PDB file of C-alpha atoms in Angstrom:
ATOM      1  CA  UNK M  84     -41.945-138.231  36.129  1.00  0.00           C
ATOM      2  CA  UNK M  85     -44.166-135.300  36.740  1.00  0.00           C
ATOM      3  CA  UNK M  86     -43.243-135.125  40.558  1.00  0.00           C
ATOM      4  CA  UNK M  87     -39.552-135.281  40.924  1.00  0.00           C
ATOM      5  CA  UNK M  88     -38.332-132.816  43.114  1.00  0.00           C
ATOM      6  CA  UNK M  89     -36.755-129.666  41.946  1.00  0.00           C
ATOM      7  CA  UNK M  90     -33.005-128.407  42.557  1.00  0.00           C
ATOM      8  CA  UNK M  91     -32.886-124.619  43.268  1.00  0.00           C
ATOM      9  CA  UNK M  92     -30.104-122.828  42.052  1.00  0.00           C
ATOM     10  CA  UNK M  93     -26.851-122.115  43.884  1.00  0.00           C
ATOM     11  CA  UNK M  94     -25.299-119.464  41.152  1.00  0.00           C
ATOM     12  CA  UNK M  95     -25.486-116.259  41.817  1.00  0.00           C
ATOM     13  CA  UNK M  96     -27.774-113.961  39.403  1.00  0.00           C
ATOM     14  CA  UNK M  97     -26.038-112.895  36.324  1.00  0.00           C
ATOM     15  CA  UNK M  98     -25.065-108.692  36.354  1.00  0.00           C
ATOM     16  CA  UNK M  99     -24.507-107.902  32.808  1.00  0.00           C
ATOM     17  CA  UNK M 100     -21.261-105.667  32.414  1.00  0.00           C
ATOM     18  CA  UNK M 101     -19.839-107.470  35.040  1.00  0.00           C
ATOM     19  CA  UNK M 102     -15.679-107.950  33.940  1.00  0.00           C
ATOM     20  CA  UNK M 103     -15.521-111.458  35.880  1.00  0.00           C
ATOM     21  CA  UNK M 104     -18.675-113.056  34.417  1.00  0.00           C
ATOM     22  CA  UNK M 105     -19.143-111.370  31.117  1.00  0.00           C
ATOM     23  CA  UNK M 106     -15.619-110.715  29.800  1.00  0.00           C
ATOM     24  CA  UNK M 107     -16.520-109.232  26.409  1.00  0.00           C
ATOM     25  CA  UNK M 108     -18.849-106.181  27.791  1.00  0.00           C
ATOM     26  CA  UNK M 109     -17.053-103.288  27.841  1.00  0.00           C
ATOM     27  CA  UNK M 110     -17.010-100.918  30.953  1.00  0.00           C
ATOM     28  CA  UNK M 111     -17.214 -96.969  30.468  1.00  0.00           C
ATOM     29  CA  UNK M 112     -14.832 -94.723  32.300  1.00  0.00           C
ATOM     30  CA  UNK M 113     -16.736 -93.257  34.471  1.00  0.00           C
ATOM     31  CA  UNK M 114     -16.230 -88.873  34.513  1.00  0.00           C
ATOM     32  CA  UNK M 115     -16.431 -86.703  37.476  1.00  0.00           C
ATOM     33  CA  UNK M 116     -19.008 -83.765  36.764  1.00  0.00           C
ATOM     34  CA  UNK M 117     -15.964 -81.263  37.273  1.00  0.00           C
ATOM     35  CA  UNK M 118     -14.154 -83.162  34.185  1.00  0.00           C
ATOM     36  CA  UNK M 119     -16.815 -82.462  31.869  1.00  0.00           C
ATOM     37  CA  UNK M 120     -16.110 -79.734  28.706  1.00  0.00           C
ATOM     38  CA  UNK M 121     -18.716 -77.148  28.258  1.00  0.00           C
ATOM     39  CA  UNK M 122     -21.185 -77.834  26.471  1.00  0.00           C
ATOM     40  CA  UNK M 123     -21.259 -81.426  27.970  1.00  0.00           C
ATOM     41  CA  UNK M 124     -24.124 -83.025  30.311  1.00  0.00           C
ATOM     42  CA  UNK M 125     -24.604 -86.631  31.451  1.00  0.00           C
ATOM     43  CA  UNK M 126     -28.433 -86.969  30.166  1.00  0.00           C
ATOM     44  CA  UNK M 127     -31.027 -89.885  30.955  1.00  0.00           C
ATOM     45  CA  UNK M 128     -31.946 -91.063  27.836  1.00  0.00           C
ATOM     46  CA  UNK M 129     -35.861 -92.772  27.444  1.00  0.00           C
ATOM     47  CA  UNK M 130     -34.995 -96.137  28.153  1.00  0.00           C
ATOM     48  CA  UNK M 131     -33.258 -95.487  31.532  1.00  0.00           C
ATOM     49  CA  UNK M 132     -29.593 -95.551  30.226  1.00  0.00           C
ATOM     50  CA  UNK M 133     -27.257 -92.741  31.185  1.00  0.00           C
ATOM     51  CA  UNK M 134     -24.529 -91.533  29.391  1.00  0.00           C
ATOM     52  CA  UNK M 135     -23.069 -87.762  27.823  1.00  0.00           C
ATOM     53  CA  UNK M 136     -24.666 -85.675  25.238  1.00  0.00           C
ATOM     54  CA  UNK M 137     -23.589 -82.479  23.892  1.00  0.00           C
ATOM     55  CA  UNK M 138     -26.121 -80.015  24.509  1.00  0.00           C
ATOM     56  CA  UNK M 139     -27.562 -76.523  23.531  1.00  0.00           C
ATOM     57  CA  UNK M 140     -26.422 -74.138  25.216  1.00  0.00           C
ATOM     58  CA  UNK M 141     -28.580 -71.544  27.300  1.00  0.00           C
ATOM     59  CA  UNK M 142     -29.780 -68.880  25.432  1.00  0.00           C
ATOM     60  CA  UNK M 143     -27.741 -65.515  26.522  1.00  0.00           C
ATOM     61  CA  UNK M 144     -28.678 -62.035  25.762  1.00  0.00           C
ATOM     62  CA  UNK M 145     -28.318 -61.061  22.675  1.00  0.00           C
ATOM     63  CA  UNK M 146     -25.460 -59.504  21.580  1.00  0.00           C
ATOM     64  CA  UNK M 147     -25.271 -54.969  21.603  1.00  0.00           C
ATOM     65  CA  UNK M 148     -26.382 -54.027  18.309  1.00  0.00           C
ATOM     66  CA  UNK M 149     -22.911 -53.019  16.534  1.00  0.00           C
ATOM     67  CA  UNK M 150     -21.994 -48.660  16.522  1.00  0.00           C
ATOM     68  CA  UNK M 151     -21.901 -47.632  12.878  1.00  0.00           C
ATOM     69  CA  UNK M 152     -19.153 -44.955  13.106  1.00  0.00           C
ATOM     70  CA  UNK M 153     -19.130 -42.914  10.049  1.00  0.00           C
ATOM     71  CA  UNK M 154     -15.966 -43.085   7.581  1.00  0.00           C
ATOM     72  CA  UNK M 155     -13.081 -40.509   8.618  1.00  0.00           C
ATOM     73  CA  UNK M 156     -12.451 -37.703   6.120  1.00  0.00           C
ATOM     74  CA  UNK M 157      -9.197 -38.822   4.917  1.00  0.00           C
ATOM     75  CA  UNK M 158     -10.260 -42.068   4.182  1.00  0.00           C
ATOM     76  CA  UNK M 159     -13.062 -40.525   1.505  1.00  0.00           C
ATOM     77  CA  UNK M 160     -10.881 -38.042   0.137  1.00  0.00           C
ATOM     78  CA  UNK M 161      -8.375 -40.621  -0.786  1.00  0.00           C
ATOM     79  CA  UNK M 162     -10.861 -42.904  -2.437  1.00  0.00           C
ATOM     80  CA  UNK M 163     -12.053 -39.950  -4.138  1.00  0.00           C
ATOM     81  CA  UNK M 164      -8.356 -38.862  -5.062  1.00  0.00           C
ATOM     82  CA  UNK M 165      -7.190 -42.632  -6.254  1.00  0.00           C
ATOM     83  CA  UNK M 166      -9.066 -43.016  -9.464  1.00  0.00           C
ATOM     84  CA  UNK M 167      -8.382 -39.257 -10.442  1.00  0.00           C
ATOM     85  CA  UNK M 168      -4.680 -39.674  -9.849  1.00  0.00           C
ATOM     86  CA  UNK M 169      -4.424 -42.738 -11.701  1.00  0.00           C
ATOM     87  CA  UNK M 170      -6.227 -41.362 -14.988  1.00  0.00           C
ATOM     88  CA  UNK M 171      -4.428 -38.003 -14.995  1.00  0.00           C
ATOM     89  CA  UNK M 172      -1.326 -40.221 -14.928  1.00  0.00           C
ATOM     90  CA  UNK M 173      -3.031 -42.204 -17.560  1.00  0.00           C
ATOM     91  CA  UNK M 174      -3.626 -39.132 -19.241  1.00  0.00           C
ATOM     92  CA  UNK M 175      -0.380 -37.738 -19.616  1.00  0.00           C
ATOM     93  CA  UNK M 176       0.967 -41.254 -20.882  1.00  0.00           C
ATOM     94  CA  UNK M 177      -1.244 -40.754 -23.499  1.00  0.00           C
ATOM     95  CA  UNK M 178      -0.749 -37.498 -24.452  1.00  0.00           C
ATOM     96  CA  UNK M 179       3.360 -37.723 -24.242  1.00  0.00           C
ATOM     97  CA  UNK M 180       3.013 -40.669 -26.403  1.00  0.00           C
ATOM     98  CA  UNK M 181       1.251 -38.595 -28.826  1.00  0.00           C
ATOM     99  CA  UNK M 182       3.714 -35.776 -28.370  1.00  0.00           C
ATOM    100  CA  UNK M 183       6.981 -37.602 -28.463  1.00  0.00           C
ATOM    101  CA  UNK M 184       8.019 -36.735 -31.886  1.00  0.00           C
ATOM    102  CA  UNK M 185       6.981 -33.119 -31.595  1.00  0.00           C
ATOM    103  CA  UNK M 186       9.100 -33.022 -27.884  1.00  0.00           C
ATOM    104  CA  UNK M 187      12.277 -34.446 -29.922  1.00  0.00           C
ATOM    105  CA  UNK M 188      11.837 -31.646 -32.626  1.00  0.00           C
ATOM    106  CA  UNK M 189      11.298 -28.838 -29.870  1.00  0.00           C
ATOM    107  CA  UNK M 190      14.573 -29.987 -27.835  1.00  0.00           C
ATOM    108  CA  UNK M 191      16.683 -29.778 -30.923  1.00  0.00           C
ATOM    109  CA  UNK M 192      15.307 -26.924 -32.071  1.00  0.00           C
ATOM    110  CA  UNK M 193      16.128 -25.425 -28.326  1.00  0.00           C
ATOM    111  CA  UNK M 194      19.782 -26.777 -28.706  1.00  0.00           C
ATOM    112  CA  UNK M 195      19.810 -24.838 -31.508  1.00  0.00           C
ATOM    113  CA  UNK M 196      18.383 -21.789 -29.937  1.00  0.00           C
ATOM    114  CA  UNK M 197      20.721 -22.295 -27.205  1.00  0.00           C
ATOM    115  CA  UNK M 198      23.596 -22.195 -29.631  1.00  0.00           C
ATOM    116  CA  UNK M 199      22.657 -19.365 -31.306  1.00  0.00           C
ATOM    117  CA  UNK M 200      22.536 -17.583 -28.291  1.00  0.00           C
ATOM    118  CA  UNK M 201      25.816 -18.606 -27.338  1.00  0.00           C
ATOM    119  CA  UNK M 202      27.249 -17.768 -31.022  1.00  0.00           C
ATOM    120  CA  UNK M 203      25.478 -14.046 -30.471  1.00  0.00           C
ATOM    121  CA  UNK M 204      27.212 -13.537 -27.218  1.00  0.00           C
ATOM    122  CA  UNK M 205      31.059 -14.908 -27.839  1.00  0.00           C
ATOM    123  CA  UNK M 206      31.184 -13.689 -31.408  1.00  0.00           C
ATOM    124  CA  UNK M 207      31.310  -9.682 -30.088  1.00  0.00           C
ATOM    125  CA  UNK M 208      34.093 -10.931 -27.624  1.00  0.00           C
ATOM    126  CA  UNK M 209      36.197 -12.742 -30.165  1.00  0.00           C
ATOM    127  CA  UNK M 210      36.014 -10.021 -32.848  1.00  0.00           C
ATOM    128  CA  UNK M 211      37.076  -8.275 -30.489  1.00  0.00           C
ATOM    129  CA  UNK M 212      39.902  -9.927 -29.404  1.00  0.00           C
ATOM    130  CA  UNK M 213      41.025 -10.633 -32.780  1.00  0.00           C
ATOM    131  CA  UNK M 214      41.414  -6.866 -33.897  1.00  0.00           C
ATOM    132  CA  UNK M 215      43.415  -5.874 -30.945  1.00  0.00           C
ATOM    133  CA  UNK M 216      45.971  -8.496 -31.853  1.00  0.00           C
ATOM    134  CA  UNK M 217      46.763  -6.428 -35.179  1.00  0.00           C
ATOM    135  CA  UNK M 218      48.805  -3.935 -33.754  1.00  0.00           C
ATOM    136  CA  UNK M 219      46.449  -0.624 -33.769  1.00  0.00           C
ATOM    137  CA  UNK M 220      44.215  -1.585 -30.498  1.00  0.00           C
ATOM    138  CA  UNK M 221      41.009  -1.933 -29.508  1.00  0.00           C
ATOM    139  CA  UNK M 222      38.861   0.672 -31.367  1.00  0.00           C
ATOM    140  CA  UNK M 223      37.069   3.010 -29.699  1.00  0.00           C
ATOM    141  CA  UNK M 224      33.525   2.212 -29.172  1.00  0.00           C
ATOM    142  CA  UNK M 225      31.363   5.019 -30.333  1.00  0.00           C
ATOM    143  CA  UNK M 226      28.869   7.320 -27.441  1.00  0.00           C
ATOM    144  CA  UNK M 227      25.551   8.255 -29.283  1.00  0.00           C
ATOM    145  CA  UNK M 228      22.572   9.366 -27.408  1.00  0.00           C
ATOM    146  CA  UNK M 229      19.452  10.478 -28.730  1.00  0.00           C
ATOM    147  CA  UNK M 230      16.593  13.081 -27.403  1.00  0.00           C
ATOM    148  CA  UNK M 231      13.167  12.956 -28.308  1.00  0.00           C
ATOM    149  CA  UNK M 232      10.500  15.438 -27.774  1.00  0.00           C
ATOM    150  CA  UNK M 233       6.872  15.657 -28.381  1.00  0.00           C
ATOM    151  CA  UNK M 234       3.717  17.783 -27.351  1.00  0.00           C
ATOM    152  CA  UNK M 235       0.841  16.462 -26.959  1.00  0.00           C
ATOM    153  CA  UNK M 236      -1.054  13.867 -27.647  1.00  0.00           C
ATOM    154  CA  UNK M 237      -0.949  13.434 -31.467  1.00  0.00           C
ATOM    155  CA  UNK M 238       2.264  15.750 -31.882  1.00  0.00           C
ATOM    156  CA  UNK M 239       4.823  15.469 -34.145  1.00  0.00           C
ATOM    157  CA  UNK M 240       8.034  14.074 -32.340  1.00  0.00           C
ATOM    158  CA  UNK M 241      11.430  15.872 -33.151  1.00  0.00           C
ATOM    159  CA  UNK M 242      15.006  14.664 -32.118  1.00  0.00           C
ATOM    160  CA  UNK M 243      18.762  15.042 -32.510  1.00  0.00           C
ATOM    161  CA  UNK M 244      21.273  12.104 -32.470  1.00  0.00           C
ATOM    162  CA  UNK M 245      24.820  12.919 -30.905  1.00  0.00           C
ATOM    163  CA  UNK M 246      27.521  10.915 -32.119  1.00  0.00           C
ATOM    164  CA  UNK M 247      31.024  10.942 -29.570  1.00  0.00           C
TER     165      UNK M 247
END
């Protein structure tokens, strides 16, 4: 039946992404320009479509060339002053750890100076003492003076002693 009439179509033409007809298609929100974060365009791709693309960013002038400023004073004397402080501490570690038994000998030998010194001074005072408790008083300390004379240069001196 070649010639049969044809039938056209009542339904309307099918619009893909369309909620009613095509449930399952998704729809994209749909951003205003002003909602967009830098750095974001809408772009038209090859085949027509539309959608967002991050994009490069215009080239700006390049940035000023950084200021070398030159190191403050203090700054290099302390670096300089660091590792000589620490290894003259080092040092005298060292050397006191060396010297430790010599230091112990020298302090007793100054306690012992340092009583001897003491003995030397008191013993005068407590002599002394103890021979004006015998009855006869203090003895009389004795005056002598001396004079010396001399000529010249290479001359023989002469003196006298005085005893009081």
């Amino acid at each position: 039946m070649p010639y049969e009439p044809t039938r056209t179509s009542t339904t309307p033409p099918v619009r893909y992404g369309d909620p009613i007809l095509h449930p399952t298609a998704v729809r994209q929100p749909v951003m205003m320009p002003a909602e967009l974060p830098p750095g974001v365009e809408m772009v038209t791709l090859p085949g027509g479509y539309r959608t967002l693309a991050y994009t490069h960013p215009a080239a700006s002038a390049p940035a000023p060339a950084a200021v070398v400023q030159p190191v403050p004073t203090w700054a290099k004397t302390t670096a300089l002053l660091a590792p000589t402080v620490g290894g003259g501490i080092a040092a005298a570690g060292f050397g006191i750890s060396y010297a430790a038994p010599g230091l112990i000998a020298m302090t007793e030998a100054l306690w012992a100076a340092i009583a001897l010194i003491a003995a030397g001074t008191l013993a005068p005072l407590l002599l002394r003492a103890g021979r004006g408790a015998g009855g006869r008083g203090a003895a009389p300390v004795p005056h002598v003076t001396q004079h010396i004379s001399a000529s010249g240069m290479f001359g023989r001196a002469t003196g006298t002693i005085n005893h009081r």
